[in-house]
PDB file of C-alpha atoms in Angstrom:
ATOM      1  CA  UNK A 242     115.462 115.233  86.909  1.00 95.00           C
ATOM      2  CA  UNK A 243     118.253 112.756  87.004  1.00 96.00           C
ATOM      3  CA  UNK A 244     119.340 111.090  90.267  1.00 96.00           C
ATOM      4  CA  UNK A 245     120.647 107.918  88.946  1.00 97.00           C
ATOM      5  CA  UNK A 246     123.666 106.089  90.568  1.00 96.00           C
ATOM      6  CA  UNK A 247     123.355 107.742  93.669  1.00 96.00           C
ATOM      7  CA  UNK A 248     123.018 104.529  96.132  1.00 95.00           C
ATOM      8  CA  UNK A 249     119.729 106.054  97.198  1.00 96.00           C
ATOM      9  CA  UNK A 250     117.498 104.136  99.467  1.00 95.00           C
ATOM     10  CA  UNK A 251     114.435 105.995  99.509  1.00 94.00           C
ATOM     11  CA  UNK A 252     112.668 108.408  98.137  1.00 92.00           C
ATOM     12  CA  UNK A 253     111.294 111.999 100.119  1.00 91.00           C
ATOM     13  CA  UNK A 254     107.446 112.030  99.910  1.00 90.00           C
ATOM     14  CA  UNK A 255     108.513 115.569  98.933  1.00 92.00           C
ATOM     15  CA  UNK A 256     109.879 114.854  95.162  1.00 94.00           C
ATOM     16  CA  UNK A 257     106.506 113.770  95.043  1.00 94.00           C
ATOM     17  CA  UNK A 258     104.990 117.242  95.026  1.00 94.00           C
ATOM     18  CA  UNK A 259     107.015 118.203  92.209  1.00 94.00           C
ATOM     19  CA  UNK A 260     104.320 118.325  89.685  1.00 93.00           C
ATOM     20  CA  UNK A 261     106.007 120.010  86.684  1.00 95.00           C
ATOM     21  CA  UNK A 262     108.189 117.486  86.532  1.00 96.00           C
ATOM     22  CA  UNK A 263     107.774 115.653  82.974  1.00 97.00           C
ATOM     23  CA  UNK A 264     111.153 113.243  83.544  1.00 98.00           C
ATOM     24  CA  UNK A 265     112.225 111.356  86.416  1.00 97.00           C
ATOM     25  CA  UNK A 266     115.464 109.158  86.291  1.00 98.00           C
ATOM     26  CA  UNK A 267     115.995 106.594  89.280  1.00 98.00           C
ATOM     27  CA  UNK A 268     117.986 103.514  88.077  1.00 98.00           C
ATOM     28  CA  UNK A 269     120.523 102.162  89.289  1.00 98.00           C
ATOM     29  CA  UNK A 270     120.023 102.660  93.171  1.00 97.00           C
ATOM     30  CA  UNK A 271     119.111 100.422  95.937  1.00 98.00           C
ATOM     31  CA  UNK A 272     115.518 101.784  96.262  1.00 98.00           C
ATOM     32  CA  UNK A 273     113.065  98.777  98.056  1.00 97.00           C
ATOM     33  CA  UNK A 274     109.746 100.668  97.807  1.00 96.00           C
ATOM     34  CA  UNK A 275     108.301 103.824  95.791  1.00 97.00           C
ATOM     35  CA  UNK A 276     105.589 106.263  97.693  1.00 95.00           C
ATOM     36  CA  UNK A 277     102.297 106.168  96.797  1.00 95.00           C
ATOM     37  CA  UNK A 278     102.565 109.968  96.465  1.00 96.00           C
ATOM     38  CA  UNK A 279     103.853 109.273  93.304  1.00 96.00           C
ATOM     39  CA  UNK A 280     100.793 109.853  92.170  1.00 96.00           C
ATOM     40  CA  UNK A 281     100.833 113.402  92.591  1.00 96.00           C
ATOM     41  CA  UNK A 282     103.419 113.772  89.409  1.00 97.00           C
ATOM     42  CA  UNK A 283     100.854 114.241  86.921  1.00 95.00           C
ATOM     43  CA  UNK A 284     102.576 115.646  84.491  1.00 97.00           C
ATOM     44  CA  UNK A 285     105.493 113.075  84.510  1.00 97.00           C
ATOM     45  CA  UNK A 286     105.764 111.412  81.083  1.00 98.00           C
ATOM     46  CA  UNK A 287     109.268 109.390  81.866  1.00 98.00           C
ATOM     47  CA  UNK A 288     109.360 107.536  84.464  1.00 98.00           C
ATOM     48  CA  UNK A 289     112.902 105.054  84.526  1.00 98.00           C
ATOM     49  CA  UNK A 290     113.016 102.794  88.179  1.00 98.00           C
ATOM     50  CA  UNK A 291     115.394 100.232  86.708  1.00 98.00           C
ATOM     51  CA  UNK A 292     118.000  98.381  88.217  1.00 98.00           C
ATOM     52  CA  UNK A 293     116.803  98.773  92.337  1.00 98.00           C
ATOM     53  CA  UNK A 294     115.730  96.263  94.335  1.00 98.00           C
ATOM     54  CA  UNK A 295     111.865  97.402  94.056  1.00 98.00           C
ATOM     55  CA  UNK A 296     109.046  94.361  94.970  1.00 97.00           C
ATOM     56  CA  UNK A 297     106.172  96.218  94.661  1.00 97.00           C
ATOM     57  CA  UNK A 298     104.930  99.199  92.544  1.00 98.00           C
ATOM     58  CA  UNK A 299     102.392 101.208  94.485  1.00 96.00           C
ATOM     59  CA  UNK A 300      98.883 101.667  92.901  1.00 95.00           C
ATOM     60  CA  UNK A 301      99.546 105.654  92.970  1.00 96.00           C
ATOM     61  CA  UNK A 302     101.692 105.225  90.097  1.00 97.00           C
ATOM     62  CA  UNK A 303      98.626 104.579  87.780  1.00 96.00           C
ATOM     63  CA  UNK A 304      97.239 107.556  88.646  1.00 96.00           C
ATOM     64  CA  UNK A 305      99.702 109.262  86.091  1.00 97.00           C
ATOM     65  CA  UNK A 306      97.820 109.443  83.329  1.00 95.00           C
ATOM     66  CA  UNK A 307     100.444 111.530  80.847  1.00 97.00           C
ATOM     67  CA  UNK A 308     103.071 108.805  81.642  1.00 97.00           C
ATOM     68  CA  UNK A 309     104.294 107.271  78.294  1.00 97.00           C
ATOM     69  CA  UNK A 310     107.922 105.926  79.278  1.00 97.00           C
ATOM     70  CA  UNK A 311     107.878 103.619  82.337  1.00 97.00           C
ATOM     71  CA  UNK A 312     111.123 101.591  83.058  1.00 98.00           C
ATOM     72  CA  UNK A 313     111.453  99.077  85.325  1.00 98.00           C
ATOM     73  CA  UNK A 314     113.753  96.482  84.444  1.00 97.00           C
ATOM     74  CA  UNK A 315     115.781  94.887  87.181  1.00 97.00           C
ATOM     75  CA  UNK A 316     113.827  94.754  90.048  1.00 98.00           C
ATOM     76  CA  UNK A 317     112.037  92.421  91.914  1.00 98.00           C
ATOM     77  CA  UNK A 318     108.471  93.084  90.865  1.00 97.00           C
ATOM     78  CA  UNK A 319     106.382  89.852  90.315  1.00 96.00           C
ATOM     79  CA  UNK A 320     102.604  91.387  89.676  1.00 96.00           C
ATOM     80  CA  UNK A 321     101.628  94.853  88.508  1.00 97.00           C
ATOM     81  CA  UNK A 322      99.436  96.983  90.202  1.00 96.00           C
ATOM     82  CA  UNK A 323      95.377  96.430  90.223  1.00 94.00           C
ATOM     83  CA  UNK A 324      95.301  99.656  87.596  1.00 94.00           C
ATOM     84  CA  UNK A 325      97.698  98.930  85.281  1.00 94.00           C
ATOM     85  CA  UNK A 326      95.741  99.018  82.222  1.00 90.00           C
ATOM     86  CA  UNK A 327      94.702 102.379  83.079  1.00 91.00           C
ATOM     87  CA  UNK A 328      98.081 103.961  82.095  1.00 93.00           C
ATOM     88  CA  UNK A 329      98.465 104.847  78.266  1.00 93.00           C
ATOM     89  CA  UNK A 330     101.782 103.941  78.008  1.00 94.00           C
ATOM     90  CA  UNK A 331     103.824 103.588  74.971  1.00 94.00           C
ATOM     91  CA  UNK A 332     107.018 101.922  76.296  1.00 95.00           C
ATOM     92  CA  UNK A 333     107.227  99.420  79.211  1.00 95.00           C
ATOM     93  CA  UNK A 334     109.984  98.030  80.118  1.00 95.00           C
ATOM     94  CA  UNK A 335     109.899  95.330  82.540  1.00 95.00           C
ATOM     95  CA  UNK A 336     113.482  92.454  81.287  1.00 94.00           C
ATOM     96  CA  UNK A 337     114.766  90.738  84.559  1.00 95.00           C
ATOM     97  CA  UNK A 338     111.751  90.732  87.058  1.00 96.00           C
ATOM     98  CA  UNK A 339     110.448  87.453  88.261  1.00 94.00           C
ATOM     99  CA  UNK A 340     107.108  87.803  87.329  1.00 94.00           C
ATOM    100  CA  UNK A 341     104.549  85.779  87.880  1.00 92.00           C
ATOM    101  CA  UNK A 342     103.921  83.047  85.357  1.00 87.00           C
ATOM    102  CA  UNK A 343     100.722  81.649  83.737  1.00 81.00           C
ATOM    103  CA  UNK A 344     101.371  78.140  85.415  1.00 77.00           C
ATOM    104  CA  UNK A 345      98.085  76.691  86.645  1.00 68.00           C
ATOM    105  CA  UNK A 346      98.512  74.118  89.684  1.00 66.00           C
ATOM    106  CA  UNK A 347      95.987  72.504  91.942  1.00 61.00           C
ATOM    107  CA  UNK A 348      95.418  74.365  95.289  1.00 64.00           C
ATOM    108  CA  UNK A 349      93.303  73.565  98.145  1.00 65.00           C
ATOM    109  CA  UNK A 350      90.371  76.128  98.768  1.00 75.00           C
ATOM    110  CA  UNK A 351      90.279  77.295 102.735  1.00 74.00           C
ATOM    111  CA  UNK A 352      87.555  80.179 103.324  1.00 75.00           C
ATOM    112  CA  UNK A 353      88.743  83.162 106.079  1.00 78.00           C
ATOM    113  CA  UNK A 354      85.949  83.383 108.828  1.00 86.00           C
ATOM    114  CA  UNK A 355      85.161  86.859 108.535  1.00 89.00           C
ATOM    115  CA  UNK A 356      85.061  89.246 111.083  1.00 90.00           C
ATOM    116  CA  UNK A 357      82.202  91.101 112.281  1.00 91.00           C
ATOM    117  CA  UNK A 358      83.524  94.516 111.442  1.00 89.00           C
ATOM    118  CA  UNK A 359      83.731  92.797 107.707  1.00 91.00           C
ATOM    119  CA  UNK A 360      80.062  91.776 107.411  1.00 91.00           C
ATOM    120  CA  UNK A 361      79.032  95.165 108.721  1.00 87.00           C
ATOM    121  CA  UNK A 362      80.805  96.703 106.308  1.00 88.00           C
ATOM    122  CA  UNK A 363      79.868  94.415 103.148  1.00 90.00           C
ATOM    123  CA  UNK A 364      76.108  95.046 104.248  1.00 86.00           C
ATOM    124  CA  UNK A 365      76.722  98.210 104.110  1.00 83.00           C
ATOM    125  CA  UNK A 366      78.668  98.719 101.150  1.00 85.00           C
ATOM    126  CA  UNK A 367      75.426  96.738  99.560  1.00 84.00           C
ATOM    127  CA  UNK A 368      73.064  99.105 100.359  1.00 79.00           C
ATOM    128  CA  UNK A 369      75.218 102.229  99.964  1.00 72.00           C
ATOM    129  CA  UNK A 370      73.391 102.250  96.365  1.00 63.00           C
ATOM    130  CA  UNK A 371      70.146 103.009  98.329  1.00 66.00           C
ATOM    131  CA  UNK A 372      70.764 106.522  99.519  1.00 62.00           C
ATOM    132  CA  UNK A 373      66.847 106.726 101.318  1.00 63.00           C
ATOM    133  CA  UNK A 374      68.353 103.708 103.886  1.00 66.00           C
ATOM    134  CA  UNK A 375      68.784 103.625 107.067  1.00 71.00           C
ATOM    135  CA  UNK A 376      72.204 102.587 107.102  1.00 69.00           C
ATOM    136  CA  UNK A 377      73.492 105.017 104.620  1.00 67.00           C
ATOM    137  CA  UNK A 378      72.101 108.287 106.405  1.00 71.00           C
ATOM    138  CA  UNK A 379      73.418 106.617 109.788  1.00 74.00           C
ATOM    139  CA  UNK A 380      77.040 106.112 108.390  1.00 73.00           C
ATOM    140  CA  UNK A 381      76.991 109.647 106.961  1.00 75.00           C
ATOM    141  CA  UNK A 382      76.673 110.990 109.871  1.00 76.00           C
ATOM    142  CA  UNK A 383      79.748 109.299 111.851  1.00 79.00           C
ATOM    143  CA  UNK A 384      83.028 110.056 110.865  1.00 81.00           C
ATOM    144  CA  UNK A 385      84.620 107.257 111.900  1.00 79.00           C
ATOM    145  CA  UNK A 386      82.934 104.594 109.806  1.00 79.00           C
ATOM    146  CA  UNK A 387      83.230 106.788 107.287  1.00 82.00           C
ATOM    147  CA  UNK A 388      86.846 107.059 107.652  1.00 83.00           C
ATOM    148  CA  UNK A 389      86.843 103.204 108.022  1.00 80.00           C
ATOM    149  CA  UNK A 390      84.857 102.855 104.873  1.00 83.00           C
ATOM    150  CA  UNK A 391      86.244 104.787 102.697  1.00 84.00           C
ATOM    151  CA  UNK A 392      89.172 101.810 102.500  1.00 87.00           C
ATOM    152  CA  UNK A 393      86.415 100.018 100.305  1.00 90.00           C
ATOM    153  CA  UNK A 394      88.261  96.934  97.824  1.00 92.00           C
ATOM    154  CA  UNK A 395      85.483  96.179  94.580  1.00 93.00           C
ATOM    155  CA  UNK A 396      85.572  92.364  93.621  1.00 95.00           C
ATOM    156  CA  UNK A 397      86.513  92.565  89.968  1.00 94.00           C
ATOM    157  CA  UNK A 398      84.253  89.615  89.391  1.00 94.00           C
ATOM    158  CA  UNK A 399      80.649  90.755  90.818  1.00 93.00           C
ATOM    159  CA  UNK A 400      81.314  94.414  91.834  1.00 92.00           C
ATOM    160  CA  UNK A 401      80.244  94.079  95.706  1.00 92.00           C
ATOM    161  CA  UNK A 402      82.578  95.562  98.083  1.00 92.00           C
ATOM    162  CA  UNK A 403      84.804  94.385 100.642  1.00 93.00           C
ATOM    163  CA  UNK A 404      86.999  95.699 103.474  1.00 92.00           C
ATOM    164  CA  UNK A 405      89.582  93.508 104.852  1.00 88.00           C
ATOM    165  CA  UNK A 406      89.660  90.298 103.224  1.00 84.00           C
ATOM    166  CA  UNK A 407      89.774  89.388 100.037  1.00 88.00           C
ATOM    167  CA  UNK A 408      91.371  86.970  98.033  1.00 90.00           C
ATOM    168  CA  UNK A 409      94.448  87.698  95.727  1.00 90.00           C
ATOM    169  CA  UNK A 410      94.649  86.722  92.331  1.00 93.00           C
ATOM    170  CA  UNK A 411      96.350  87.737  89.220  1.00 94.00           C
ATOM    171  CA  UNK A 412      95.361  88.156  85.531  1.00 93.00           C
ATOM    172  CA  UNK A 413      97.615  87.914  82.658  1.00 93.00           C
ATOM    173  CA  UNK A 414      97.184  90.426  79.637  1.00 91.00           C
ATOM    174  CA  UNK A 415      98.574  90.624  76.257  1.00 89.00           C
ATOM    175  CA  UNK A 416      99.564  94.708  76.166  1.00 85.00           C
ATOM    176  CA  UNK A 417     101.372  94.165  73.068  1.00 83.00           C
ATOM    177  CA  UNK A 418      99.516  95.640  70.774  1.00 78.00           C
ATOM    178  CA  UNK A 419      99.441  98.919  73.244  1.00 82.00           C
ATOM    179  CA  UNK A 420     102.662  99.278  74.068  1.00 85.00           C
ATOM    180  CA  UNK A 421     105.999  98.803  73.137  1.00 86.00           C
ATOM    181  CA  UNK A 422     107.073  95.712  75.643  1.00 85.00           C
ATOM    182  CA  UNK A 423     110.536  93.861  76.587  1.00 81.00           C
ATOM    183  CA  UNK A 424     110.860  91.336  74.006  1.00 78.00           C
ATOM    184  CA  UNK A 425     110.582  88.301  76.685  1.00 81.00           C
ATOM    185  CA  UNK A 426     107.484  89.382  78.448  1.00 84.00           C
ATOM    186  CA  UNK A 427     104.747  87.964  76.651  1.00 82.00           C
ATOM    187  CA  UNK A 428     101.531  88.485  78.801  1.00 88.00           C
ATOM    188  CA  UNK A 429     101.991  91.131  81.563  1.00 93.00           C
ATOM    189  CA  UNK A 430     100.457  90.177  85.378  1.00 94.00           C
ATOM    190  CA  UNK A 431      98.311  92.281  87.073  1.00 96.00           C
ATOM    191  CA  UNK A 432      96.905  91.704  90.664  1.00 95.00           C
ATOM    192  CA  UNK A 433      93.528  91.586  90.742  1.00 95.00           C
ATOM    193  CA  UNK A 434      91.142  90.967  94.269  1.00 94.00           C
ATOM    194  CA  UNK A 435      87.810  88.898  94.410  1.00 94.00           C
ATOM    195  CA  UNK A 436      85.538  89.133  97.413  1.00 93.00           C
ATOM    196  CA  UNK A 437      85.457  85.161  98.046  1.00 91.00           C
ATOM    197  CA  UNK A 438      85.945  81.799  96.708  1.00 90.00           C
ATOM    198  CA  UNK A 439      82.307  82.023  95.188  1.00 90.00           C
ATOM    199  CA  UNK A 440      83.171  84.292  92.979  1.00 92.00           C
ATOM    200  CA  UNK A 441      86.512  82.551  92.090  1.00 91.00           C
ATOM    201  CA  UNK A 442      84.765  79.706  91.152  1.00 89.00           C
ATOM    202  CA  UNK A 443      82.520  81.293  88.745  1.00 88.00           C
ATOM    203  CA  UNK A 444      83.044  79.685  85.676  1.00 87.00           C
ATOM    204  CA  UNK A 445      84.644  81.980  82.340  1.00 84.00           C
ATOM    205  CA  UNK A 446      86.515  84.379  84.008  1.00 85.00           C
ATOM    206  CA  UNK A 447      90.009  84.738  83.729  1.00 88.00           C
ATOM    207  CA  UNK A 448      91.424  84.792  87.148  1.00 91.00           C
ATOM    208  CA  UNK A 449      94.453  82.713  88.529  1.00 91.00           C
ATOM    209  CA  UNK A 450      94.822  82.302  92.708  1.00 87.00           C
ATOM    210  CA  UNK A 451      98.290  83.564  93.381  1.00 82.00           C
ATOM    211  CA  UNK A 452     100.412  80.178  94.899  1.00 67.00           C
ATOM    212  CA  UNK A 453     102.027  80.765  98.050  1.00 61.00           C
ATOM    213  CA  UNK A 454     105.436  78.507  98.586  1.00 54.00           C
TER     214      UNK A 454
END
């Protein structure tokens, strides 16, 4: 499907449930945002986005697991989503973003005062492993925190869950010997969450706190 040059602004969730579709052509419209019902394309293997005014890429899209083309170039995007890797692309193009850089600077570290709704649901997420507790037969059994814990993040350094606060960080990784890449994109970011400073400062990981201005 080719709707290129159309000044579009949006997209209808509704493309979304086209999921024959093997080609989808975007570029050069004035799109700000992509649905995360993206995701429901499954059979898309083409995917071209360039030349919009897109900051973010929603994690949806790395649900599409037959995608081989994505194009991108000439947006706004500075960090790819948490499942990047996940896609088996052959082709990414990504020319004219700003990405984030692999520029370490010094940064003071201030830890959020959680809320008690977030150390409920970090004990619980701990003991969810235990399916005989007490706590995991009493959140079964109300719909609510189940609806409010099925929004569970995973720390990508220790593996605990978290809710609501986390912090942001990015990783940078060398796809070129995937994928075919943009030329001047050597190391590709991808967002990445850890559960608290603790775990930031573990030592030999390869995490990099995202600077605010």
């Amino acid at each position: 499907m080719n709707l290129n040059n159309n000044e579009l602004e949006s997209i209808p969730k509704e493309l979304c449930s086209l999921q024959k579709l093997s080609e989808l052509h975007l570029s050069h419209n004035c799109l700000i945002t992509i649905p995360e019902e993206i995701g429901y394309m499954t059979n898309l293997r083409m995917l071209c986005l360039s030349r919009n005014q897109i900051g973010v890429l929603p994690d949806g899209l790395c649900k599409l697991r037959k995608l081989r083309i994505l194009d991108v170039a000439g947006n706004k995007i500075q960090i790819f989503p948490i499942a990047m890797e996940d896609l088996m692309l052959m082709e990414l193009y990504c020319e004219d973003n700003p990405l984030l850089q692999k520029q370490p600077v010094s940064a003071i570290q201030e830890e959020e005062v959680w809320s008690l709704k977030e150390i409920a649901a970090r004990l619980i997420f701990s003991q969810s492993a235990k399916e005989d507790s007490i706590l995991h037969t009493a959140v079964k059994q109300n719909l609510e925190a189940c609806n409010i814990l099925s929004k569970k993040q995973e720390c990508a350094q220790c593996g605990q869950g978290f809710l609501n606060i986390w912090l942001e960080c990015v990783r940078f990784v060398n796809v070129r010997q995937k994928m075919k890449i943009s030329r001047n994109v050597h190391l590709l970011p991808v967002r990445t969450l850890l559960c608290s400073y603790k775990c930031f400062n573990h030592p030999g990981h390869g995490f990099f706190g995202i600077a605010v201005p």
